[in-house]
Amino acid sequence: MNFLEYNQIPIKEVKLYNEKTIASFITDSDSNFDEKTVKSFGEEWLKFNSFSPKEINVAGSQYFDIIDNKLLNATSVVLDLGCGSGRWTKFVASKVKLVEAIDPSTAIFSAASLNENETNVRITQASVSNIPFDDETFDFVICLGVLHHIPNTQQALIDVVKKIKKGGAILLYLYYNLDNRGILYKMIFRISTVFRLVISKLPHQLKKFCCDCIAVMVYLPLVIVTRGLYKIFGTKNWIKKIPLSYYADKSFNIIRNDALDRFGTPLEQRFSKIDIEKMMQSCGLSELKFSENAPYWHVVGKKING
Ligand SMILES: C[S@@+](CC[C@H](N)C(=O)[O-])C[C@H]1O[C@@H](n2cnc3c(N)ncnc32)[C@H](O)[C@@H]1O
C-alpha cells in the first residue's frame, strides 16, 4: 500500500514489539497539547487495547449513523485524528482506500497492534498542531472524543480542517454541555465532575481502581435497570433519558474503559450544540448534520470552500 508522503522529516522512529517502527513528530514546542492528559490517555489505551469486532461495530455504528456512502467509501483517503486504541480506524479500514491514524500518546502501540492485519492502515505519533501531511489531503477526517481534551479546541479544529480536501468532510464528536438535558441530570453531572477533578490527579493504579469501582457501583446498576426497562417496554424515549442508559448495549469492557475516560482525564471541555455549530462554521465547514442520538454531540460537516 502506498501511504501518503509526510511533509516533514520525523523527529524519531518508535520501535514496536515486532521490530516495525512508527514515525514520531512530537515536538517540545507544542502549545496546544496538555501533557498530563496525553500521558493519562497513553496509560488508558495501553490498558484497554483489545476490542471484539462486536464491541467496535455496536459503538462504531452509533458514531457513524450520520455518515453515508457519498461521504465515506472505497475511494476515501481518511485521517483518524487522536486515534487512541485505533478502534475507529479498524471500524472503517475495510470500507475505505487508506487510513492515516495519528495520536500523540503511547496509545500508538495499541492502535498498531489492533490494526496489525489492516494493510491500508498506518499509525503515526503526532499531535493536531503538527499533522505531518500537506493541507487539503484527506477526503474524510474522523475526530471522535479528542478536541475537548485539547487546551484550544477552536484552534485545533482550524488546524485539522486545513488538512481536508474541498468537498471532504469531518465526523466530529465533542462532549456536550448537557444542553439537551434537564436540571436533575445537570446536577448529577456537576457532582460527578467533582469526583473527576479528584480522581484524575491520583497515581495511575489508584485512579484505575477508583474508576473500576465507579464502573461497578454506579454504571453497572443503572445499565442493568435500563436493560430491564428496554426488555419490558421496548425502545422508548423516556428510557433514553436515564443517566448512562447509553451503555445498555455496551460490554463491561467498554463501560470500564469509559469510566476511566470520564473520571481519569485531567482536561475536558464541554460545548453546546450552538457552540459547536459556530466553531465549525468559523472553520469553513457547512452542511452540518448533528445526530439526534447519543453520544452527544456527534456531527458531520463538509468543507465546501478552501
Ligand atoms: C478519549 S480518547 C479518544 C480516542 C479515539 N478517538 C476513540 O474514540 O476511541 C482522546 C485521544 O485524543 C488524543 N489526544 C490528546 N491530545 C491530543 C492532541 N494534541 N492531538 C491529537 N490527539 C490528542 C489522546 O492521546 C487520546 O488518545
mmCIF file of C-alpha atoms and ligand atoms in Angstrom:
data_model
loop_
_atom_site.group_PDB
_atom_site.id
_atom_site.type_symbol
_atom_site.label_atom_id
_atom_site.label_comp_id
_atom_site.label_asym_id
_atom_site.label_seq_id
_atom_site.Cartn_x
_atom_site.Cartn_y
_atom_site.Cartn_z
ATOM 1 C CA MET A 1 0.000 0.000 0.000
ATOM 2 C CA ASN A 2 1.298 3.464 -0.916
ATOM 3 C CA PHE A 3 0.767 5.662 2.101
ATOM 4 C CA LEU A 4 0.875 9.460 1.893
ATOM 5 C CA GLU A 5 4.174 11.288 1.970
ATOM 6 C CA TYR A 6 4.982 13.028 5.225
ATOM 7 C CA ASN A 7 5.530 16.758 4.680
ATOM 8 C CA GLN A 8 8.447 16.843 7.150
ATOM 9 C CA ILE A 9 11.168 14.585 8.473
ATOM 10 C CA PRO A 10 10.204 12.529 11.549
ATOM 11 C CA ILE A 11 11.792 13.600 14.836
ATOM 12 C CA LYS A 12 12.375 9.947 15.709
ATOM 13 C CA GLU A 13 11.270 6.395 14.969
ATOM 14 C CA VAL A 14 9.479 4.500 17.737
ATOM 15 C CA LYS A 15 10.131 0.740 17.776
ATOM 16 C CA LEU A 16 7.190 -1.648 18.081
ATOM 17 C CA TYR A 17 7.330 -5.095 19.693
ATOM 18 C CA ASN A 18 7.505 -6.699 16.213
ATOM 19 C CA GLU A 19 10.559 -4.656 15.129
ATOM 20 C CA LYS A 20 8.365 -2.440 12.927
ATOM 21 C CA THR A 21 8.650 1.286 13.580
ATOM 22 C CA ILE A 22 6.307 4.250 13.880
ATOM 23 C CA ALA A 23 7.365 7.746 12.793
ATOM 24 C CA SER A 24 7.094 10.321 15.554
ATOM 25 C CA PHE A 25 6.565 14.055 15.043
ATOM 26 C CA ILE A 26 6.143 15.115 18.668
ATOM 27 C CA THR A 27 7.984 18.350 19.458
ATOM 28 C CA ASP A 28 8.646 20.078 22.799
ATOM 29 C CA SER A 29 7.215 23.324 21.476
ATOM 30 C CA ASP A 30 3.589 22.173 21.032
ATOM 31 C CA SER A 31 1.481 24.786 22.808
ATOM 32 C CA ASN A 32 -1.908 23.170 22.116
ATOM 33 C CA PHE A 33 -1.196 19.968 23.996
ATOM 34 C CA ASP A 34 -1.967 19.011 27.598
ATOM 35 C CA GLU A 35 0.875 16.787 28.714
ATOM 36 C CA LYS A 36 -0.898 15.234 31.734
ATOM 37 C CA THR A 37 -3.957 14.400 29.616
ATOM 38 C CA VAL A 38 -1.904 12.812 26.844
ATOM 39 C CA LYS A 39 0.041 10.750 29.406
ATOM 40 C CA SER A 40 -3.214 9.644 31.026
ATOM 41 C CA PHE A 41 -4.623 8.550 27.650
ATOM 42 C CA GLY A 42 -1.437 6.659 26.853
ATOM 43 C CA GLU A 43 -1.922 4.689 30.070
ATOM 44 C CA GLU A 44 -5.647 4.229 29.416
ATOM 45 C CA TRP A 45 -5.241 2.840 25.905
ATOM 46 C CA LEU A 46 -2.378 0.547 26.884
ATOM 47 C CA LYS A 47 -4.797 -0.991 29.392
ATOM 48 C CA PHE A 48 -7.838 -1.051 27.097
ATOM 49 C CA ASN A 49 -6.171 -2.304 23.967
ATOM 50 C CA SER A 50 -8.422 -5.014 22.695
ATOM 51 C CA PHE A 51 -11.984 -4.770 21.463
ATOM 52 C CA SER A 52 -14.058 -7.515 19.911
ATOM 53 C CA PRO A 53 -15.487 -6.926 16.410
ATOM 54 C CA LYS A 54 -18.939 -6.746 18.056
ATOM 55 C CA GLU A 55 -17.844 -4.044 20.539
ATOM 56 C CA ILE A 56 -16.340 -1.982 17.724
ATOM 57 C CA ASN A 57 -19.387 -2.437 15.491
ATOM 58 C CA VAL A 58 -22.014 -1.585 18.112
ATOM 59 C CA ALA A 59 -20.325 1.681 19.170
ATOM 60 C CA GLY A 60 -18.998 2.439 15.656
ATOM 61 C CA SER A 61 -22.485 2.250 14.127
ATOM 62 C CA GLN A 62 -23.701 4.794 16.688
ATOM 63 C CA TYR A 63 -20.954 7.316 15.850
ATOM 64 C CA PHE A 64 -21.232 6.749 12.091
ATOM 65 C CA ASP A 65 -25.069 6.850 11.969
ATOM 66 C CA ILE A 66 -24.927 10.185 10.101
ATOM 67 C CA ILE A 67 -22.369 9.068 7.511
ATOM 68 C CA ASP A 68 -23.460 7.854 4.116
ATOM 69 C CA ASN A 69 -21.643 6.212 1.254
ATOM 70 C CA LYS A 70 -21.155 9.536 -0.563
ATOM 71 C CA LEU A 71 -19.021 10.840 2.305
ATOM 72 C CA LEU A 72 -17.073 7.670 3.067
ATOM 73 C CA ASN A 73 -16.432 4.941 0.513
ATOM 74 C CA ALA A 74 -13.806 2.772 -1.146
ATOM 75 C CA THR A 75 -12.038 5.808 -2.681
ATOM 76 C CA SER A 76 -11.728 7.751 0.590
ATOM 77 C CA VAL A 77 -8.354 8.774 1.995
ATOM 78 C CA VAL A 78 -9.006 9.069 5.731
ATOM 79 C CA LEU A 79 -7.295 10.703 8.705
ATOM 80 C CA ASP A 80 -8.174 9.361 12.162
ATOM 81 C CA LEU A 81 -7.084 12.189 14.433
ATOM 82 C CA GLY A 82 -6.450 11.198 18.055
ATOM 83 C CA CYS A 83 -6.996 7.554 17.162
ATOM 84 C CA GLY A 84 -6.371 6.237 20.716
ATOM 85 C CA SER A 85 -6.676 2.441 20.611
ATOM 86 C CA GLY A 86 -7.334 2.635 16.853
ATOM 87 C CA ARG A 87 -10.849 1.175 17.144
ATOM 88 C CA TRP A 88 -12.462 3.606 14.647
ATOM 89 C CA THR A 89 -9.532 3.131 12.284
ATOM 90 C CA LYS A 90 -10.318 -0.561 12.420
ATOM 91 C CA PHE A 91 -14.053 0.115 12.010
ATOM 92 C CA VAL A 92 -13.530 1.986 8.697
ATOM 93 C CA ALA A 93 -10.391 0.265 7.340
ATOM 94 C CA SER A 94 -12.238 -2.278 5.193
ATOM 95 C CA LYS A 95 -14.616 0.378 3.806
ATOM 96 C CA VAL A 96 -12.061 2.949 2.550
ATOM 97 C CA LYS A 97 -8.909 3.315 0.445
ATOM 98 C CA LEU A 98 -6.473 4.082 3.248
ATOM 99 C CA VAL A 99 -6.334 5.387 6.802
ATOM 100 C CA GLU A 100 -3.579 7.507 8.303
ATOM 101 C CA ALA A 101 -4.150 7.344 12.073
ATOM 102 C CA ILE A 102 -2.342 9.718 14.414
ATOM 103 C CA ASP A 103 -2.112 10.117 18.161
ATOM 104 C CA PRO A 104 0.497 11.859 20.339
ATOM 105 C CA SER A 105 0.362 9.329 23.188
ATOM 106 C CA THR A 106 1.695 5.825 23.759
ATOM 107 C CA ALA A 107 -1.741 4.666 22.552
ATOM 108 C CA ILE A 108 0.032 4.283 19.189
ATOM 109 C CA PHE A 109 1.269 0.878 20.410
ATOM 110 C CA SER A 110 -2.302 -0.324 20.989
ATOM 111 C CA ALA A 111 -3.521 1.193 17.710
ATOM 112 C CA ALA A 112 -0.710 -0.544 15.818
ATOM 113 C CA SER A 113 -1.477 -3.862 17.461
ATOM 114 C CA LEU A 114 -5.279 -3.651 16.929
ATOM 115 C CA ASN A 115 -4.725 -2.800 13.243
ATOM 116 C CA GLU A 116 -1.731 -5.008 12.509
ATOM 117 C CA ASN A 117 -3.656 -7.017 9.897
ATOM 118 C CA GLU A 118 -5.097 -3.977 8.133
ATOM 119 C CA THR A 119 -2.808 -3.439 5.145
ATOM 120 C CA ASN A 120 -4.244 0.021 4.330
ATOM 121 C CA VAL A 121 -3.618 1.492 7.800
ATOM 122 C CA ARG A 122 -0.573 3.385 9.037
ATOM 123 C CA ILE A 123 -0.145 4.707 12.568
ATOM 124 C CA THR A 124 1.891 7.851 13.259
ATOM 125 C CA GLN A 125 2.746 9.611 16.512
ATOM 126 C CA ALA A 126 1.701 13.234 16.077
ATOM 127 C CA SER A 127 -0.427 15.975 17.585
ATOM 128 C CA VAL A 128 -3.156 18.062 15.966
ATOM 129 C CA SER A 129 -0.967 21.181 15.878
ATOM 130 C CA ASN A 130 1.630 19.395 13.745
ATOM 131 C CA ILE A 131 -0.215 16.970 11.460
ATOM 132 C CA PRO A 132 2.603 15.779 9.174
ATOM 133 C CA PHE A 133 0.646 15.828 5.909
ATOM 134 C CA ASP A 134 0.050 18.546 3.325
ATOM 135 C CA ASP A 135 -3.040 20.725 3.517
ATOM 136 C CA GLU A 136 -6.109 19.554 1.552
ATOM 137 C CA THR A 137 -5.030 15.915 1.591
ATOM 138 C CA PHE A 138 -7.905 14.000 3.158
ATOM 139 C CA ASP A 139 -11.402 13.138 1.915
ATOM 140 C CA PHE A 140 -12.604 12.342 5.394
ATOM 141 C CA VAL A 141 -11.439 13.036 8.946
ATOM 142 C CA ILE A 142 -12.559 11.036 11.966
ATOM 143 C CA CYS A 143 -12.141 13.029 15.154
ATOM 144 C CA LEU A 144 -14.058 11.317 17.919
ATOM 145 C CA GLY A 145 -13.699 12.380 21.521
ATOM 146 C CA VAL A 146 -10.431 14.250 21.001
ATOM 147 C CA LEU A 147 -10.663 18.015 20.662
ATOM 148 C CA HIS A 148 -12.377 18.576 24.034
ATOM 149 C CA HIS A 149 -9.186 17.249 25.665
ATOM 150 C CA ILE A 150 -7.056 19.919 23.987
ATOM 151 C CA PRO A 151 -6.479 23.371 25.528
ATOM 152 C CA ASN A 152 -7.622 25.376 22.486
ATOM 153 C CA THR A 153 -10.364 23.373 20.779
ATOM 154 C CA GLN A 154 -11.175 26.017 18.174
ATOM 155 C CA GLN A 155 -7.511 26.311 17.062
ATOM 156 C CA ALA A 156 -7.249 22.516 16.883
ATOM 157 C CA LEU A 157 -10.333 22.399 14.653
ATOM 158 C CA ILE A 158 -8.828 25.059 12.369
ATOM 159 C CA ASP A 159 -5.610 23.000 12.170
ATOM 160 C CA VAL A 160 -7.372 19.786 11.206
ATOM 161 C CA VAL A 161 -9.868 21.324 8.775
ATOM 162 C CA LYS A 162 -6.884 22.654 6.769
ATOM 163 C CA LYS A 163 -5.971 19.049 6.013
ATOM 164 C CA ILE A 164 -9.360 18.266 4.423
ATOM 165 C CA LYS A 165 -9.811 18.491 0.653
ATOM 166 C CA LYS A 166 -12.523 20.748 -0.739
ATOM 167 C CA GLY A 167 -15.671 18.628 -0.799
ATOM 168 C CA GLY A 168 -14.328 16.449 2.029
ATOM 169 C CA ALA A 169 -15.889 16.038 5.465
ATOM 170 C CA ILE A 170 -15.167 15.633 9.155
ATOM 171 C CA LEU A 171 -17.025 13.461 11.664
ATOM 172 C CA LEU A 172 -16.592 15.232 14.967
ATOM 173 C CA TYR A 173 -17.616 14.195 18.461
ATOM 174 C CA LEU A 174 -17.286 16.775 21.208
ATOM 175 C CA TYR A 175 -18.597 16.327 24.744
ATOM 176 C CA TYR A 176 -21.909 18.146 25.119
ATOM 177 C CA ASN A 177 -22.563 20.524 27.991
ATOM 178 C CA LEU A 178 -25.853 18.742 28.710
ATOM 179 C CA ASP A 179 -27.731 21.440 26.781
ATOM 180 C CA ASN A 180 -30.459 18.898 25.906
ATOM 181 C CA ARG A 181 -30.889 17.627 29.489
ATOM 182 C CA GLY A 182 -32.988 18.635 32.495
ATOM 183 C CA ILE A 183 -31.891 20.213 35.762
ATOM 184 C CA LEU A 184 -31.565 16.945 37.714
ATOM 185 C CA TYR A 185 -29.255 15.446 35.098
ATOM 186 C CA LYS A 186 -27.130 18.599 35.182
ATOM 187 C CA MET A 187 -26.883 18.432 38.991
ATOM 188 C CA ILE A 188 -25.751 14.786 38.904
ATOM 189 C CA PHE A 189 -23.188 15.758 36.295
ATOM 190 C CA ARG A 190 -21.792 18.582 38.465
ATOM 191 C CA ILE A 191 -21.302 16.132 41.340
ATOM 192 C CA SER A 192 -19.524 13.696 39.005
ATOM 193 C CA THR A 193 -17.193 16.493 37.891
ATOM 194 C CA VAL A 194 -16.014 16.989 41.481
ATOM 195 C CA PHE A 195 -15.112 13.282 41.574
ATOM 196 C CA ARG A 196 -13.269 13.613 38.239
ATOM 197 C CA LEU A 197 -11.218 16.556 39.469
ATOM 198 C CA VAL A 198 -10.029 14.492 42.460
ATOM 199 C CA ILE A 199 -9.653 11.072 40.770
ATOM 200 C CA SER A 200 -7.800 12.371 37.696
ATOM 201 C CA LYS A 201 -4.983 13.609 39.951
ATOM 202 C CA LEU A 202 -4.380 10.212 41.597
ATOM 203 C CA PRO A 203 -1.455 7.918 40.681
ATOM 204 C CA HIS A 204 -2.332 5.645 37.759
ATOM 205 C CA GLN A 205 -3.036 2.386 39.669
ATOM 206 C CA LEU A 206 -5.219 4.110 42.263
ATOM 207 C CA LYS A 207 -7.012 6.040 39.531
ATOM 208 C CA LYS A 208 -7.744 2.788 37.693
ATOM 209 C CA PHE A 209 -9.033 1.196 40.883
ATOM 210 C CA CYS A 210 -11.375 4.117 41.665
ATOM 211 C CA CYS A 211 -12.711 4.147 38.087
ATOM 212 C CA ASP A 212 -13.333 0.389 38.217
ATOM 213 C CA CYS A 213 -15.268 0.887 41.479
ATOM 214 C CA ILE A 214 -17.374 3.589 39.780
ATOM 215 C CA ALA A 215 -17.953 1.259 36.828
ATOM 216 C CA VAL A 216 -19.228 -1.487 39.153
ATOM 217 C CA MET A 217 -21.129 0.606 41.687
ATOM 218 C CA VAL A 218 -22.568 3.415 39.536
ATOM 219 C CA TYR A 219 -22.548 2.467 35.853
ATOM 220 C CA LEU A 220 -23.456 -1.206 36.169
ATOM 221 C CA PRO A 221 -26.606 -0.841 38.365
ATOM 222 C CA LEU A 222 -28.007 1.864 36.056
ATOM 223 C CA VAL A 223 -27.148 -0.225 32.999
ATOM 224 C CA ILE A 224 -28.875 -3.301 34.466
ATOM 225 C CA VAL A 225 -32.029 -1.281 35.279
ATOM 226 C CA THR A 226 -32.023 0.251 31.772
ATOM 227 C CA ARG A 227 -31.576 -3.150 30.122
ATOM 228 C CA GLY A 228 -34.533 -4.468 32.146
ATOM 229 C CA LEU A 229 -36.726 -1.497 31.171
ATOM 230 C CA TYR A 230 -35.853 -1.931 27.479
ATOM 231 C CA LYS A 231 -36.853 -5.596 27.766
ATOM 232 C CA ILE A 232 -40.203 -4.773 29.379
ATOM 233 C CA PHE A 233 -41.203 -1.611 27.480
ATOM 234 C CA GLY A 234 -39.145 -1.764 24.276
ATOM 235 C CA THR A 235 -37.052 1.152 22.966
ATOM 236 C CA LYS A 236 -38.855 4.126 24.495
ATOM 237 C CA ASN A 237 -37.515 7.695 24.552
ATOM 238 C CA TRP A 238 -38.105 8.120 28.291
ATOM 239 C CA ILE A 239 -35.711 5.230 28.988
ATOM 240 C CA LYS A 240 -33.005 7.014 26.984
ATOM 241 C CA LYS A 241 -33.246 9.895 29.475
ATOM 242 C CA ILE A 242 -31.930 7.734 32.314
ATOM 243 C CA PRO A 243 -28.286 8.631 33.062
ATOM 244 C CA LEU A 244 -25.849 6.135 31.489
ATOM 245 C CA SER A 245 -28.634 4.404 29.504
ATOM 246 C CA TYR A 246 -26.260 4.792 26.516
ATOM 247 C CA TYR A 247 -24.358 1.821 27.961
ATOM 248 C CA ALA A 248 -27.339 -0.570 27.880
ATOM 249 C CA ASP A 249 -25.964 -2.348 24.793
ATOM 250 C CA LYS A 250 -22.277 -1.980 25.703
ATOM 251 C CA SER A 251 -19.976 -4.623 27.168
ATOM 252 C CA PHE A 252 -18.465 -4.307 30.651
ATOM 253 C CA ASN A 253 -15.083 -3.756 28.963
ATOM 254 C CA ILE A 254 -16.429 -0.617 27.252
ATOM 255 C CA ILE A 255 -18.096 0.531 30.478
ATOM 256 C CA ARG A 256 -14.808 0.241 32.443
ATOM 257 C CA ASN A 257 -12.942 1.966 29.644
ATOM 258 C CA ASP A 258 -15.399 4.864 29.546
ATOM 259 C CA ALA A 259 -15.475 5.214 33.337
ATOM 260 C CA LEU A 260 -11.676 5.621 33.237
ATOM 261 C CA ASP A 261 -12.013 8.046 30.333
ATOM 262 C CA ARG A 262 -14.671 10.091 32.133
ATOM 263 C CA PHE A 263 -13.171 10.186 35.630
ATOM 264 C CA GLY A 264 -9.471 9.757 34.929
ATOM 265 C CA THR A 265 -8.836 12.533 32.409
ATOM 266 C CA PRO A 266 -7.421 15.813 33.732
ATOM 267 C CA LEU A 267 -8.626 18.133 30.938
ATOM 268 C CA GLU A 268 -12.122 18.014 29.478
ATOM 269 C CA GLN A 269 -14.180 20.804 27.998
ATOM 270 C CA ARG A 270 -17.862 20.793 27.119
ATOM 271 C CA PHE A 271 -19.807 22.513 24.382
ATOM 272 C CA SER A 272 -23.407 23.210 23.480
ATOM 273 C CA LYS A 273 -24.770 22.368 20.044
ATOM 274 C CA ILE A 274 -24.705 26.094 19.251
ATOM 275 C CA ASP A 275 -21.041 26.433 20.354
ATOM 276 C CA ILE A 276 -20.115 23.530 18.068
ATOM 277 C CA GLU A 277 -22.091 24.946 15.148
ATOM 278 C CA LYS A 278 -20.301 28.299 15.495
ATOM 279 C CA MET A 279 -16.862 26.695 15.808
ATOM 280 C CA MET A 280 -17.385 24.510 12.748
ATOM 281 C CA GLN A 281 -18.825 27.313 10.623
ATOM 282 C CA SER A 282 -15.945 29.626 11.511
ATOM 283 C CA CYS A 283 -13.531 26.974 10.164
ATOM 284 C CA GLY A 284 -15.338 26.930 6.802
ATOM 285 C CA LEU A 285 -17.450 23.851 7.446
ATOM 286 C CA SER A 286 -21.049 23.768 6.262
ATOM 287 C CA GLU A 287 -23.943 21.356 5.645
ATOM 288 C CA LEU A 288 -23.661 20.417 9.321
ATOM 289 C CA LYS A 289 -25.691 17.398 10.361
ATOM 290 C CA PHE A 290 -25.999 16.599 14.052
ATOM 291 C CA SER A 291 -27.068 13.144 15.116
ATOM 292 C CA GLU A 292 -30.296 13.004 17.119
ATOM 293 C CA ASN A 293 -28.814 10.115 19.064
ATOM 294 C CA ALA A 294 -26.168 9.683 21.774
ATOM 295 C CA PRO A 295 -23.282 10.150 22.156
ATOM 296 C CA TYR A 296 -23.873 13.905 22.169
ATOM 297 C CA TRP A 297 -22.844 15.789 20.143
ATOM 298 C CA HIS A 298 -21.576 13.998 17.138
ATOM 299 C CA VAL A 299 -21.861 15.873 13.910
ATOM 300 C CA VAL A 300 -20.606 15.763 10.360
ATOM 301 C CA GLY A 301 -19.608 18.889 8.439
ATOM 302 C CA LYS A 302 -18.433 19.420 4.869
ATOM 303 C CA LYS A 303 -15.638 21.670 3.641
ATOM 304 C CA ILE A 304 -17.158 23.329 0.606
ATOM 305 C CA ASN A 305 -14.633 26.135 0.051
ATOM 306 C CA GLY A 306 -10.890 26.230 0.735
HETATM 307 C C1 LIG B 1 -10.912 9.938 24.508
HETATM 308 S S1 LIG B 1 -9.525 9.490 23.553
HETATM 309 C C2 LIG B 1 -10.359 9.082 22.044
HETATM 310 C C3 LIG B 1 -9.632 8.065 21.234
HETATM 311 C C4 LIG B 1 -10.374 7.568 19.993
HETATM 312 N N1 LIG B 1 -10.684 8.641 19.089
HETATM 313 C C5 LIG B 1 -11.628 6.836 20.414
HETATM 314 O O1 LIG B 1 -12.708 7.446 20.381
HETATM 315 O O2 LIG B 1 -11.545 5.677 20.780
HETATM 316 C C6 LIG B 1 -8.742 11.010 23.165
HETATM 317 C C7 LIG B 1 -7.470 10.847 22.349
HETATM 318 O O3 LIG B 1 -7.007 12.157 21.975
HETATM 319 C C8 LIG B 1 -5.619 12.132 21.967
HETATM 320 N N2 LIG B 1 -5.069 13.494 22.063
HETATM 321 C C9 LIG B 1 -4.857 14.231 23.175
HETATM 322 N N3 LIG B 1 -4.249 15.390 22.852
HETATM 323 C C10 LIG B 1 -4.094 15.385 21.502
HETATM 324 C C11 LIG B 1 -3.514 16.279 20.570
HETATM 325 N N4 LIG B 1 -2.949 17.423 20.969
HETATM 326 N N5 LIG B 1 -3.507 15.925 19.259
HETATM 327 C C12 LIG B 1 -4.079 14.768 18.846
HETATM 328 N N6 LIG B 1 -4.627 13.870 19.688
HETATM 329 C C13 LIG B 1 -4.636 14.172 21.003
HETATM 330 C C14 LIG B 1 -5.274 11.277 23.194
HETATM 331 O O4 LIG B 1 -3.951 10.785 23.172
HETATM 332 C C15 LIG B 1 -6.339 10.209 23.133
HETATM 333 O O5 LIG B 1 -5.901 9.032 22.514
#
